[in-house]
Tab-separated table of C-alpha atoms in Angstrom:
chain	number	residue	atom	x	y	z
A	246	UNK	CA	-0.091	-0.065	0.231
A	247	UNK	CA	1.622	3.532	-0.832
A	248	UNK	CA	2.571	5.672	1.607
A	249	UNK	CA	0.658	8.952	1.885
A	250	UNK	CA	2.472	11.586	0.930
A	251	UNK	CA	3.100	14.985	3.952
A	252	UNK	CA	2.551	17.604	1.362
A	253	UNK	CA	1.565	21.142	2.344
A	254	UNK	CA	-1.889	22.300	0.813
A	255	UNK	CA	-1.669	25.277	-1.450
A	256	UNK	CA	-1.485	28.886	-0.772
A	257	UNK	CA	-4.646	30.208	-1.487
A	258	UNK	CA	-4.584	32.590	-4.506
A	259	UNK	CA	-4.509	35.790	-4.031
A	260	UNK	CA	-8.243	36.914	-4.855
A	261	UNK	CA	-9.352	34.356	-2.577
A	262	UNK	CA	-7.255	36.384	0.466
A	263	UNK	CA	-10.537	37.979	2.288
A	264	UNK	CA	-9.723	42.089	2.020
A	265	UNK	CA	-7.265	41.375	-0.995
A	266	UNK	CA	-9.456	42.989	-3.658
A	267	UNK	CA	-9.464	46.562	-1.859
A	268	UNK	CA	-5.992	46.297	-1.101
A	269	UNK	CA	-5.289	45.612	-5.084
A	270	UNK	CA	-8.013	48.396	-5.531
A	271	UNK	CA	-5.872	50.581	-3.632
A	272	UNK	CA	-2.524	50.606	-5.164
A	273	UNK	CA	-4.195	51.130	-8.670
A	274	UNK	CA	-5.530	54.375	-6.838
A	275	UNK	CA	-2.477	55.340	-5.887
A	276	UNK	CA	-0.651	54.286	-8.945
A	277	UNK	CA	-3.030	56.622	-10.848
A	278	UNK	CA	-2.615	59.260	-8.074
A	279	UNK	CA	1.470	59.013	-7.762
A	280	UNK	CA	2.390	58.284	-11.279
A	281	UNK	CA	-0.555	59.125	-13.687
A	282	UNK	CA	-0.976	62.754	-11.524
A	283	UNK	CA	-4.949	61.810	-11.945
A	284	UNK	CA	-7.126	63.242	-9.361
A	285	UNK	CA	-7.877	61.075	-6.554
A	286	UNK	CA	-11.784	61.288	-6.602
A	287	UNK	CA	-11.901	61.257	-10.637
A	288	UNK	CA	-9.262	57.627	-10.474
A	289	UNK	CA	-11.532	55.835	-7.711
A	290	UNK	CA	-14.177	54.850	-9.934
A	291	UNK	CA	-11.150	52.827	-12.315
A	292	UNK	CA	-9.538	51.560	-9.690
A	293	UNK	CA	-12.703	50.187	-7.453
A	294	UNK	CA	-14.844	49.306	-10.373
A	295	UNK	CA	-17.010	46.583	-10.194
A	296	UNK	CA	-16.364	46.620	-5.975
A	297	UNK	CA	-19.310	46.666	-3.694
A	298	UNK	CA	-19.930	50.285	-1.990
A	299	UNK	CA	-18.395	49.040	1.483
A	300	UNK	CA	-15.062	48.100	-0.223
A	301	UNK	CA	-15.059	51.130	-2.673
A	302	UNK	CA	-14.982	53.583	0.740
A	303	UNK	CA	-12.195	51.162	2.179
A	304	UNK	CA	-10.102	51.560	-1.136
A	305	UNK	CA	-10.777	55.678	-0.735
A	306	UNK	CA	-9.736	55.325	3.063
A	307	UNK	CA	-6.564	53.326	2.406
A	308	UNK	CA	-5.360	55.795	-0.340
A	309	UNK	CA	-6.261	58.881	1.477
A	310	UNK	CA	-4.519	57.947	4.832
A	311	UNK	CA	-1.063	56.419	2.397
A	312	UNK	CA	-1.085	60.264	0.969
A	313	UNK	CA	-1.681	62.203	4.240
A	314	UNK	CA	1.220	60.544	5.784
A	315	UNK	CA	3.225	59.504	2.753
A	316	UNK	CA	6.670	60.923	3.733
A	317	UNK	CA	6.453	59.862	7.233
A	318	UNK	CA	5.794	56.593	6.160
A	319	UNK	CA	8.682	56.543	3.837
A	320	UNK	CA	10.848	57.617	7.020
A	321	UNK	CA	9.861	54.643	8.294
A	322	UNK	CA	10.301	52.546	5.454
A	323	UNK	CA	13.811	53.763	4.799
A	324	UNK	CA	14.729	53.339	8.862
A	325	UNK	CA	13.723	49.629	8.460
A	326	UNK	CA	15.872	49.128	5.159
A	327	UNK	CA	19.766	49.356	3.956
A	328	UNK	CA	18.534	48.887	0.568
A	329	UNK	CA	17.307	52.183	-1.529
A	330	UNK	CA	13.186	51.460	-2.207
A	331	UNK	CA	12.648	53.882	-5.422
A	332	UNK	CA	9.221	56.197	-4.966
A	333	UNK	CA	7.835	53.986	-7.924
A	334	UNK	CA	8.692	50.589	-6.691
A	335	UNK	CA	6.081	48.102	-5.459
A	336	UNK	CA	7.369	47.168	-2.613
A	337	UNK	CA	7.454	50.289	-1.293
A	338	UNK	CA	3.672	51.095	-2.035
A	339	UNK	CA	2.633	48.042	-0.665
A	340	UNK	CA	4.942	48.782	2.148
A	341	UNK	CA	3.097	52.175	2.576
A	342	UNK	CA	-0.372	50.635	2.158
A	343	UNK	CA	0.129	47.770	5.028
A	344	UNK	CA	1.645	50.392	7.304
A	345	UNK	CA	-0.827	53.359	6.644
A	346	UNK	CA	-3.797	50.048	7.854
A	347	UNK	CA	-1.842	49.848	11.209
A	348	UNK	CA	-0.459	52.674	12.539
A	349	UNK	CA	-3.975	55.188	11.231
A	350	UNK	CA	-6.989	52.567	10.947
A	351	UNK	CA	-6.623	49.907	13.265
A	352	UNK	CA	-6.109	46.878	11.176
A	353	UNK	CA	-4.409	43.914	13.110
A	354	UNK	CA	-0.498	43.920	11.817
A	355	UNK	CA	-1.304	39.739	10.546
A	356	UNK	CA	-4.473	41.362	8.163
A	357	UNK	CA	-2.225	43.877	7.039
A	358	UNK	CA	0.357	42.039	5.865
A	359	UNK	CA	-1.749	39.293	4.529
A	360	UNK	CA	-3.505	41.221	2.575
A	361	UNK	CA	0.104	43.115	1.342
A	362	UNK	CA	1.894	40.200	0.300
A	363	UNK	CA	0.100	38.861	-2.671
A	364	UNK	CA	0.525	42.844	-4.145
A	365	UNK	CA	4.136	42.255	-4.231
A	366	UNK	CA	3.292	40.154	-7.280
A	367	UNK	CA	6.054	37.915	-8.014
A	368	UNK	CA	7.975	41.164	-6.520
A	369	UNK	CA	10.078	40.906	-2.933
A	370	UNK	CA	8.101	39.414	-0.136
A	371	UNK	CA	10.500	38.628	1.968
A	372	UNK	CA	12.024	42.011	2.280
A	373	UNK	CA	8.582	43.284	2.582
A	374	UNK	CA	7.479	40.705	5.162
A	375	UNK	CA	10.936	42.036	6.754
A	376	UNK	CA	10.624	45.560	6.614
A	377	UNK	CA	7.108	45.497	7.414
A	378	UNK	CA	8.121	43.436	10.870
A	379	UNK	CA	11.137	45.578	11.234
A	380	UNK	CA	8.774	48.925	11.596
A	381	UNK	CA	5.693	47.483	13.490
A	382	UNK	CA	7.948	45.695	16.246
A	383	UNK	CA	9.359	49.366	17.168
A	384	UNK	CA	5.753	50.260	18.239
A	385	UNK	CA	6.172	53.230	16.084
A	386	UNK	CA	3.706	56.214	16.191
A	387	UNK	CA	3.202	58.958	12.837
A	388	UNK	CA	4.299	62.344	13.566
A	389	UNK	CA	1.385	64.973	14.465
A	390	UNK	CA	0.906	67.239	12.534
A	391	UNK	CA	1.617	65.017	9.730
A	392	UNK	CA	4.592	66.406	7.380
A	393	UNK	CA	4.040	67.958	4.880
A	394	UNK	CA	5.643	66.674	1.338
A	395	UNK	CA	9.128	68.583	1.097
A	396	UNK	CA	8.598	70.432	-2.203
A	397	UNK	CA	5.060	72.044	-0.938
A	398	UNK	CA	6.815	73.182	2.198
A	399	UNK	CA	9.508	75.131	0.217
A	400	UNK	CA	7.110	76.489	-2.612
A	401	UNK	CA	4.481	77.780	0.328
A	402	UNK	CA	7.398	79.278	2.526
A	403	UNK	CA	8.750	81.244	-0.248
A	404	UNK	CA	5.181	82.934	-1.262
A	405	UNK	CA	3.615	83.124	2.421
A	406	UNK	CA	6.687	82.890	4.697
A	407	UNK	CA	7.669	79.738	7.343
A	408	UNK	CA	4.700	80.029	9.670
A	409	UNK	CA	2.346	79.461	7.244
A	410	UNK	CA	3.489	75.854	6.251
A	411	UNK	CA	3.642	74.845	9.927
A	412	UNK	CA	0.058	76.570	10.186
A	413	UNK	CA	-1.220	74.137	7.306
A	414	UNK	CA	0.320	71.489	8.839
A	415	UNK	CA	-1.601	71.523	11.850
A	416	UNK	CA	-4.530	72.407	9.530
A	417	UNK	CA	-4.092	68.808	7.872
A	418	UNK	CA	-3.973	66.806	11.456
A	419	UNK	CA	-7.432	68.155	11.989
A	420	UNK	CA	-10.708	66.922	10.472
A	421	UNK	CA	-12.172	69.581	8.250
A	422	UNK	CA	-15.512	70.915	9.843
A	423	UNK	CA	-18.530	71.004	7.787
A	424	UNK	CA	-20.536	74.141	6.549
A	425	UNK	CA	-23.745	74.745	5.644
A	426	UNK	CA	-25.403	77.772	3.549
A	427	UNK	CA	-29.045	78.602	4.631
A	428	UNK	CA	-31.529	78.878	2.196
A	429	UNK	CA	-33.233	81.762	4.523
A	430	UNK	CA	-30.575	83.483	5.668
A	431	UNK	CA	-33.045	85.437	8.049
A	432	UNK	CA	-33.797	81.862	9.391
A	433	UNK	CA	-29.517	81.702	11.056
A	434	UNK	CA	-30.621	81.869	14.617
A	435	UNK	CA	-33.167	79.029	14.102
A	436	UNK	CA	-30.971	76.842	12.353
A	437	UNK	CA	-27.928	77.148	13.937
A	438	UNK	CA	-29.993	76.066	17.599
A	439	UNK	CA	-31.899	73.163	15.728
A	440	UNK	CA	-28.848	71.829	14.096
A	441	UNK	CA	-26.936	72.794	17.298
A	442	UNK	CA	-24.005	74.076	15.352
A	443	UNK	CA	-22.502	77.555	15.856
A	444	UNK	CA	-22.925	80.809	13.290
A	445	UNK	CA	-19.952	83.264	11.815
A	446	UNK	CA	-22.531	85.151	9.659
A	447	UNK	CA	-25.701	85.374	8.609
A	448	UNK	CA	-26.672	82.489	6.253
A	449	UNK	CA	-24.331	80.551	7.483
A	450	UNK	CA	-23.994	77.325	9.843
A	451	UNK	CA	-20.834	75.225	11.044
A	452	UNK	CA	-22.358	71.823	11.941
A	453	UNK	CA	-20.782	69.600	14.989
A	454	UNK	CA	-18.332	66.982	14.664
A	455	UNK	CA	-19.723	63.590	13.276
A	456	UNK	CA	-23.035	65.081	11.465
A	457	UNK	CA	-24.812	62.496	9.403
A	458	UNK	CA	-25.960	65.156	6.643
A	459	UNK	CA	-28.753	63.670	4.922
A	460	UNK	CA	-30.575	62.611	8.230
A	461	UNK	CA	-30.095	66.143	9.340
A	462	UNK	CA	-33.272	68.693	9.929
A	463	UNK	CA	-33.735	70.594	6.776
A	464	UNK	CA	-31.799	68.724	4.087
A	465	UNK	CA	-34.428	66.716	2.733
A	466	UNK	CA	-36.971	70.016	2.443
A	467	UNK	CA	-33.866	71.891	0.773
A	468	UNK	CA	-33.506	74.431	3.855
A	469	UNK	CA	-29.460	74.740	2.833
A	470	UNK	CA	-26.863	72.662	1.603
A	471	UNK	CA	-23.213	72.027	2.568
A	472	UNK	CA	-20.744	74.914	1.465
A	473	UNK	CA	-16.953	76.203	2.997
A	474	UNK	CA	-17.507	79.399	4.484
A	475	UNK	CA	-14.767	80.781	2.539
A	476	UNK	CA	-16.141	79.507	-0.910
A	477	UNK	CA	-19.514	81.652	0.493
A	478	UNK	CA	-17.933	84.224	0.470
A	479	UNK	CA	-17.647	84.855	-3.431
A	480	UNK	CA	-21.698	85.430	-3.837
A	481	UNK	CA	-21.527	87.177	-1.076
A	482	UNK	CA	-19.634	90.041	-2.507
A	483	UNK	CA	-21.901	90.394	-5.278
A	484	UNK	CA	-24.892	90.790	-3.072
A	485	UNK	CA	-28.354	91.301	-3.486
A	486	UNK	CA	-29.776	90.583	-7.032
A	487	UNK	CA	-32.570	92.341	-7.229
A	488	UNK	CA	-33.574	90.662	-10.764
A	489	UNK	CA	-30.414	91.341	-12.319
A	490	UNK	CA	-28.913	88.832	-14.218
A	491	UNK	CA	-25.548	86.832	-12.908
A	492	UNK	CA	-23.371	84.205	-14.398
A	493	UNK	CA	-21.866	81.737	-12.826
A	494	UNK	CA	-19.202	80.711	-14.327
A	495	UNK	CA	-17.563	76.847	-13.991
A	496	UNK	CA	-20.449	76.587	-11.939
A	497	UNK	CA	-20.536	73.260	-10.560
A	498	UNK	CA	-20.792	71.630	-7.850
A	499	UNK	CA	-23.616	74.378	-7.214
A	500	UNK	CA	-23.331	76.067	-4.128
A	501	UNK	CA	-22.470	79.643	-5.357
A	502	UNK	CA	-25.514	79.330	-7.858
A	503	UNK	CA	-28.146	78.550	-4.933
A	504	UNK	CA	-26.402	81.394	-2.942
A	505	UNK	CA	-27.396	83.534	-5.578
A	506	UNK	CA	-30.716	82.449	-6.739
A	507	UNK	CA	-31.521	82.551	-2.932
A	508	UNK	CA	-29.908	86.587	-2.422
A	509	UNK	CA	-32.601	87.364	-6.044
A	510	UNK	CA	-30.162	87.100	-8.801
A	511	UNK	CA	-31.167	85.657	-12.392
A	512	UNK	CA	-28.462	83.264	-12.149
A	513	UNK	CA	-26.885	81.855	-15.653
A	514	UNK	CA	-24.796	78.647	-13.708
A	515	UNK	CA	-22.349	77.605	-17.176
A	516	UNK	CA	-20.348	74.037	-16.346
A	517	UNK	CA	-18.101	72.552	-19.317
A	518	UNK	CA	-19.409	68.866	-17.480
A	519	UNK	CA	-22.562	68.121	-18.215
A	520	UNK	CA	-22.486	64.972	-15.227
A	521	UNK	CA	-21.734	67.640	-12.985
A	522	UNK	CA	-24.486	69.449	-14.081
A	523	UNK	CA	-26.624	66.905	-12.936
A	524	UNK	CA	-25.765	67.204	-9.354
A	525	UNK	CA	-26.396	71.024	-9.345
A	526	UNK	CA	-29.811	70.258	-11.353
A	527	UNK	CA	-30.643	68.033	-8.597
A	528	UNK	CA	-29.564	70.610	-5.508
A	529	UNK	CA	-31.456	72.919	-7.541
A	530	UNK	CA	-34.612	70.701	-6.938
A	531	UNK	CA	-34.160	70.293	-3.460
A	532	UNK	CA	-33.998	73.747	-2.674
A	533	UNK	CA	-36.815	75.188	-4.756
A	534	UNK	CA	-34.448	77.618	-6.141
A	535	UNK	CA	-33.963	78.589	-9.659
A	536	UNK	CA	-30.908	78.542	-12.078
A	537	UNK	CA	-30.549	78.295	-16.199
A	538	UNK	CA	-27.987	75.446	-16.428
A	539	UNK	CA	-26.005	75.620	-19.272
A	540	UNK	CA	-23.270	72.649	-20.612
A	541	UNK	CA	-20.802	74.570	-22.151
A	542	UNK	CA	-17.369	75.504	-22.636
A	543	UNK	CA	-16.325	78.924	-21.760
A	544	UNK	CA	-13.417	79.255	-24.363
A	545	UNK	CA	-16.291	79.020	-27.254
A	546	UNK	CA	-19.186	80.065	-25.484
A	547	UNK	CA	-20.664	83.395	-24.801
A	548	UNK	CA	-23.936	85.007	-23.716
A	549	UNK	CA	-26.985	86.547	-25.557
A	550	UNK	CA	-26.044	89.476	-24.040
A	551	UNK	CA	-24.234	91.505	-21.316
A	552	UNK	CA	-24.554	90.615	-17.370
A	553	UNK	CA	-25.106	93.052	-14.648
A	554	UNK	CA	-22.284	91.014	-12.639
A	555	UNK	CA	-20.363	87.651	-13.174
A	556	UNK	CA	-18.986	85.286	-10.585
A	557	UNK	CA	-16.090	83.310	-11.533
A	558	UNK	CA	-15.089	80.540	-9.717
A	559	UNK	CA	-12.291	79.403	-12.069
A	560	UNK	CA	-10.536	76.024	-12.574
A	561	UNK	CA	-7.851	75.590	-10.511
A	562	UNK	CA	-5.160	73.427	-8.664
A	563	UNK	CA	-7.305	72.641	-5.400
A	564	UNK	CA	-4.374	73.132	-3.194
A	565	UNK	CA	-6.511	75.205	-0.474
A	566	UNK	CA	-8.752	72.351	-0.356
A	567	UNK	CA	-5.842	70.184	0.574
A	568	UNK	CA	-7.238	68.902	3.805
A	569	UNK	CA	-10.230	67.270	2.398
A	570	UNK	CA	-8.271	66.303	-1.267
A	571	UNK	CA	-4.305	65.199	0.427
A	572	UNK	CA	-3.703	63.929	-3.362
A	573	UNK	CA	-3.147	67.405	-4.904
A	574	UNK	CA	-0.132	68.692	-2.435
A	575	UNK	CA	1.525	65.332	-4.316
A	576	UNK	CA	0.524	66.009	-8.431
A	577	UNK	CA	0.772	69.351	-8.447
A	578	UNK	CA	4.071	70.816	-9.254
A	579	UNK	CA	4.930	73.907	-10.933
A	580	UNK	CA	4.069	72.901	-14.272
A	581	UNK	CA	0.670	72.306	-13.673
A	582	UNK	CA	0.185	76.155	-11.532
A	583	UNK	CA	1.581	77.503	-13.937
A	584	UNK	CA	-0.934	75.679	-17.085
A	585	UNK	CA	-4.134	76.695	-14.677
A	586	UNK	CA	-2.937	80.272	-14.091
A	587	UNK	CA	-2.765	80.152	-18.428
A	588	UNK	CA	-5.867	78.827	-18.305
A	589	UNK	CA	-7.358	81.665	-15.474
A	590	UNK	CA	-5.716	84.723	-17.201
A	591	UNK	CA	-8.050	83.473	-20.817
A	592	UNK	CA	-10.858	82.698	-18.693
A	593	UNK	CA	-10.970	86.108	-16.745
A	594	UNK	CA	-10.401	88.077	-20.039
A	595	UNK	CA	-13.075	86.722	-21.841
A	596	UNK	CA	-15.497	87.057	-18.802
A	597	UNK	CA	-15.147	90.536	-18.400
A	598	UNK	CA	-15.955	91.109	-22.138
A	599	UNK	CA	-19.752	90.090	-20.933
A	600	UNK	CA	-20.192	92.273	-18.096
A	601	UNK	CA	-22.010	95.320	-18.690
A	602	UNK	CA	-20.649	99.115	-17.724
A	603	UNK	CA	-20.459	99.436	-14.807
A	604	UNK	CA	-21.418	96.102	-13.406
A	605	UNK	CA	-18.809	93.455	-11.245
A	606	UNK	CA	-17.139	90.814	-11.440
A	607	UNK	CA	-15.761	88.019	-8.441
A	608	UNK	CA	-12.630	86.144	-9.583
A	609	UNK	CA	-12.273	83.219	-7.123
A	610	UNK	CA	-9.915	80.116	-6.632
A	611	UNK	CA	-9.561	77.856	-4.002
A	612	UNK	CA	-5.972	77.708	-4.223
A	613	UNK	CA	-3.196	79.001	-2.131
A	614	UNK	CA	-1.043	79.652	-4.962
A	615	UNK	CA	-0.043	83.567	-5.414
A	616	UNK	CA	-0.164	82.618	-9.670
A	617	UNK	CA	-3.588	81.637	-9.110
A	618	UNK	CA	-4.382	84.565	-7.168
A	619	UNK	CA	-2.876	87.604	-6.493
A	620	UNK	CA	-0.225	87.715	-8.971
A	621	UNK	CA	-3.728	86.824	-11.396
A	622	UNK	CA	-5.421	89.905	-10.185
A	623	UNK	CA	-2.777	92.723	-10.785
A	624	UNK	CA	-1.552	90.855	-14.374
A	625	UNK	CA	-5.599	92.042	-15.302
A	626	UNK	CA	-5.738	94.722	-13.808
A	627	UNK	CA	-2.499	96.294	-15.269
A	628	UNK	CA	-3.824	95.185	-18.793
A	629	UNK	CA	-7.337	96.594	-18.516
A	630	UNK	CA	-7.781	100.586	-17.573
A	631	UNK	CA	-11.448	99.853	-17.863
A	632	UNK	CA	-11.201	97.434	-14.200
A	633	UNK	CA	-10.656	98.353	-10.870
A	634	UNK	CA	-10.679	96.254	-7.487
A	635	UNK	CA	-13.864	96.995	-4.931
A	636	UNK	CA	-11.763	96.402	-1.407
A	637	UNK	CA	-14.039	93.936	0.707
A	638	UNK	CA	-15.108	95.118	3.494
A	639	UNK	CA	-15.370	93.129	6.613
A	640	UNK	CA	-18.234	93.162	7.295
A	641	UNK	CA	-19.715	91.783	4.187
A	642	UNK	CA	-17.080	88.704	5.821
A	643	UNK	CA	-18.017	86.281	8.562
A	644	UNK	CA	-16.320	86.818	11.314
A	645	UNK	CA	-12.600	85.743	11.883
A	646	UNK	CA	-12.374	86.808	8.280
A	647	UNK	CA	-11.076	90.020	7.166
A	648	UNK	CA	-9.949	91.324	3.328
A	649	UNK	CA	-6.244	91.729	3.123
A	650	UNK	CA	-4.256	95.379	2.969
A	651	UNK	CA	-5.508	95.222	-0.846
A	652	UNK	CA	-9.031	94.461	-0.236
A	653	UNK	CA	-8.906	91.178	-1.344
A	654	UNK	CA	-10.095	87.947	0.920
A	655	UNK	CA	-6.952	85.197	1.342
A	656	UNK	CA	-7.543	82.695	3.389
A	657	UNK	CA	-5.138	81.021	4.628
A	658	UNK	CA	-4.442	77.876	7.212
A	659	UNK	CA	-4.378	79.951	9.906
A	660	UNK	CA	-7.667	81.891	9.305
A	661	UNK	CA	-10.406	80.694	12.076
A	662	UNK	CA	-7.817	77.953	13.201
A	663	UNK	CA	-9.183	77.805	16.945
A	664	UNK	CA	-12.841	77.305	15.039
A	665	UNK	CA	-11.610	74.541	13.006
A	666	UNK	CA	-10.229	76.642	10.018
A	667	UNK	CA	-11.320	77.210	6.705
A	668	UNK	CA	-10.689	76.218	2.889
A	669	UNK	CA	-7.879	77.997	1.251
A	670	UNK	CA	-9.379	80.560	-1.122
A	671	UNK	CA	-8.698	83.893	-3.100
A	672	UNK	CA	-11.849	86.344	-3.561
A	673	UNK	CA	-11.321	89.444	-5.855
A	674	UNK	CA	-14.025	92.082	-6.660
A	675	UNK	CA	-13.619	94.106	-9.644
A	676	UNK	CA	-15.589	96.723	-11.130
A	677	UNK	CA	-15.539	98.072	-14.859
A	678	UNK	CA	-16.236	101.374	-15.735
A	679	UNK	CA	-19.661	103.039	-16.570
A	680	UNK	CA	-17.936	104.615	-19.790
């Protein structure tokens, strides 16, 4: 009778490892962001295609934690091996994913490494396992606040001074608050109390941490919409509409459109993306506000007649919303800033021709780069002697926010810092000569 063979059972295939598909999608997502420069939110659809909603949320969470702590994760990896791992090496990326789960998401070490090793796919599994073990046995802790990428610190220090990147890092460590804008600013006190929030201006409420948006009073009825307090300042600078016409250019996701409609403006909302405009239309329907929604490329489109006012929330690098979108700190550099600044200048000059004499235009970007803000307006005014800057007044702005000496609003990471902060924005108001 033949003797039985004492063979070890075959290891499970990668797809059979619980949780592996989500980690594989996280690897794809990080590759899309860090190697190709794709925005995190846009790349998520392709990377996590076919996964259930819960797994898609996990993929996003893993990638976001890696991006938020990337320099510090790399420091731990480099300190645990003498072998130099290139930034784009799969082994480094897999280690980032595994360590981020252990150090930021309370994933047990054995579970993190079990789903990480199959990602190496024929690569140096022993190296990854060894580095992971060395790091986790030392009971490491990631620094608080997180370390910003060196290139970002250098760029922001050059533009704003040493204190600004330090404030940005502190803001990075705090969960961004959720602000809402009210359809009826006269009900500010009522909604502040009903939502247990705090208000810094008429028509604004800052929600308590942990609020579940769709379940809150007033959401389904369309009494309010989510909008960061800094973003809301652009429409505030146009005041009451009294039936006049305003163009909301690059209008999605629609917060400014709804502000303007609620303030009595006849709004034409233009955005290039039909898909994004669907969300704007849904928000208008929910709030009972109205606007003419137009899908068009502003470089080809033009209105039938001149407008009384224009709000141009120009396409930008979005470095001002780095707290919510950590990918911008890793995929935005001088080339992207220069390219977008050129587009902004083109759109601003084009929009200026659509304004009635005596009309006003508000230019805004959610960027912390001077090239997309101060330098843009300085150049525009130098080239358009029929326009002047109309300084903002502190009385027009939320408490704790004030214009610079030049008269424009620049929200930096230290603004409202003791109350949760605000997104980084630049907003300037210009007037066209009457004749």
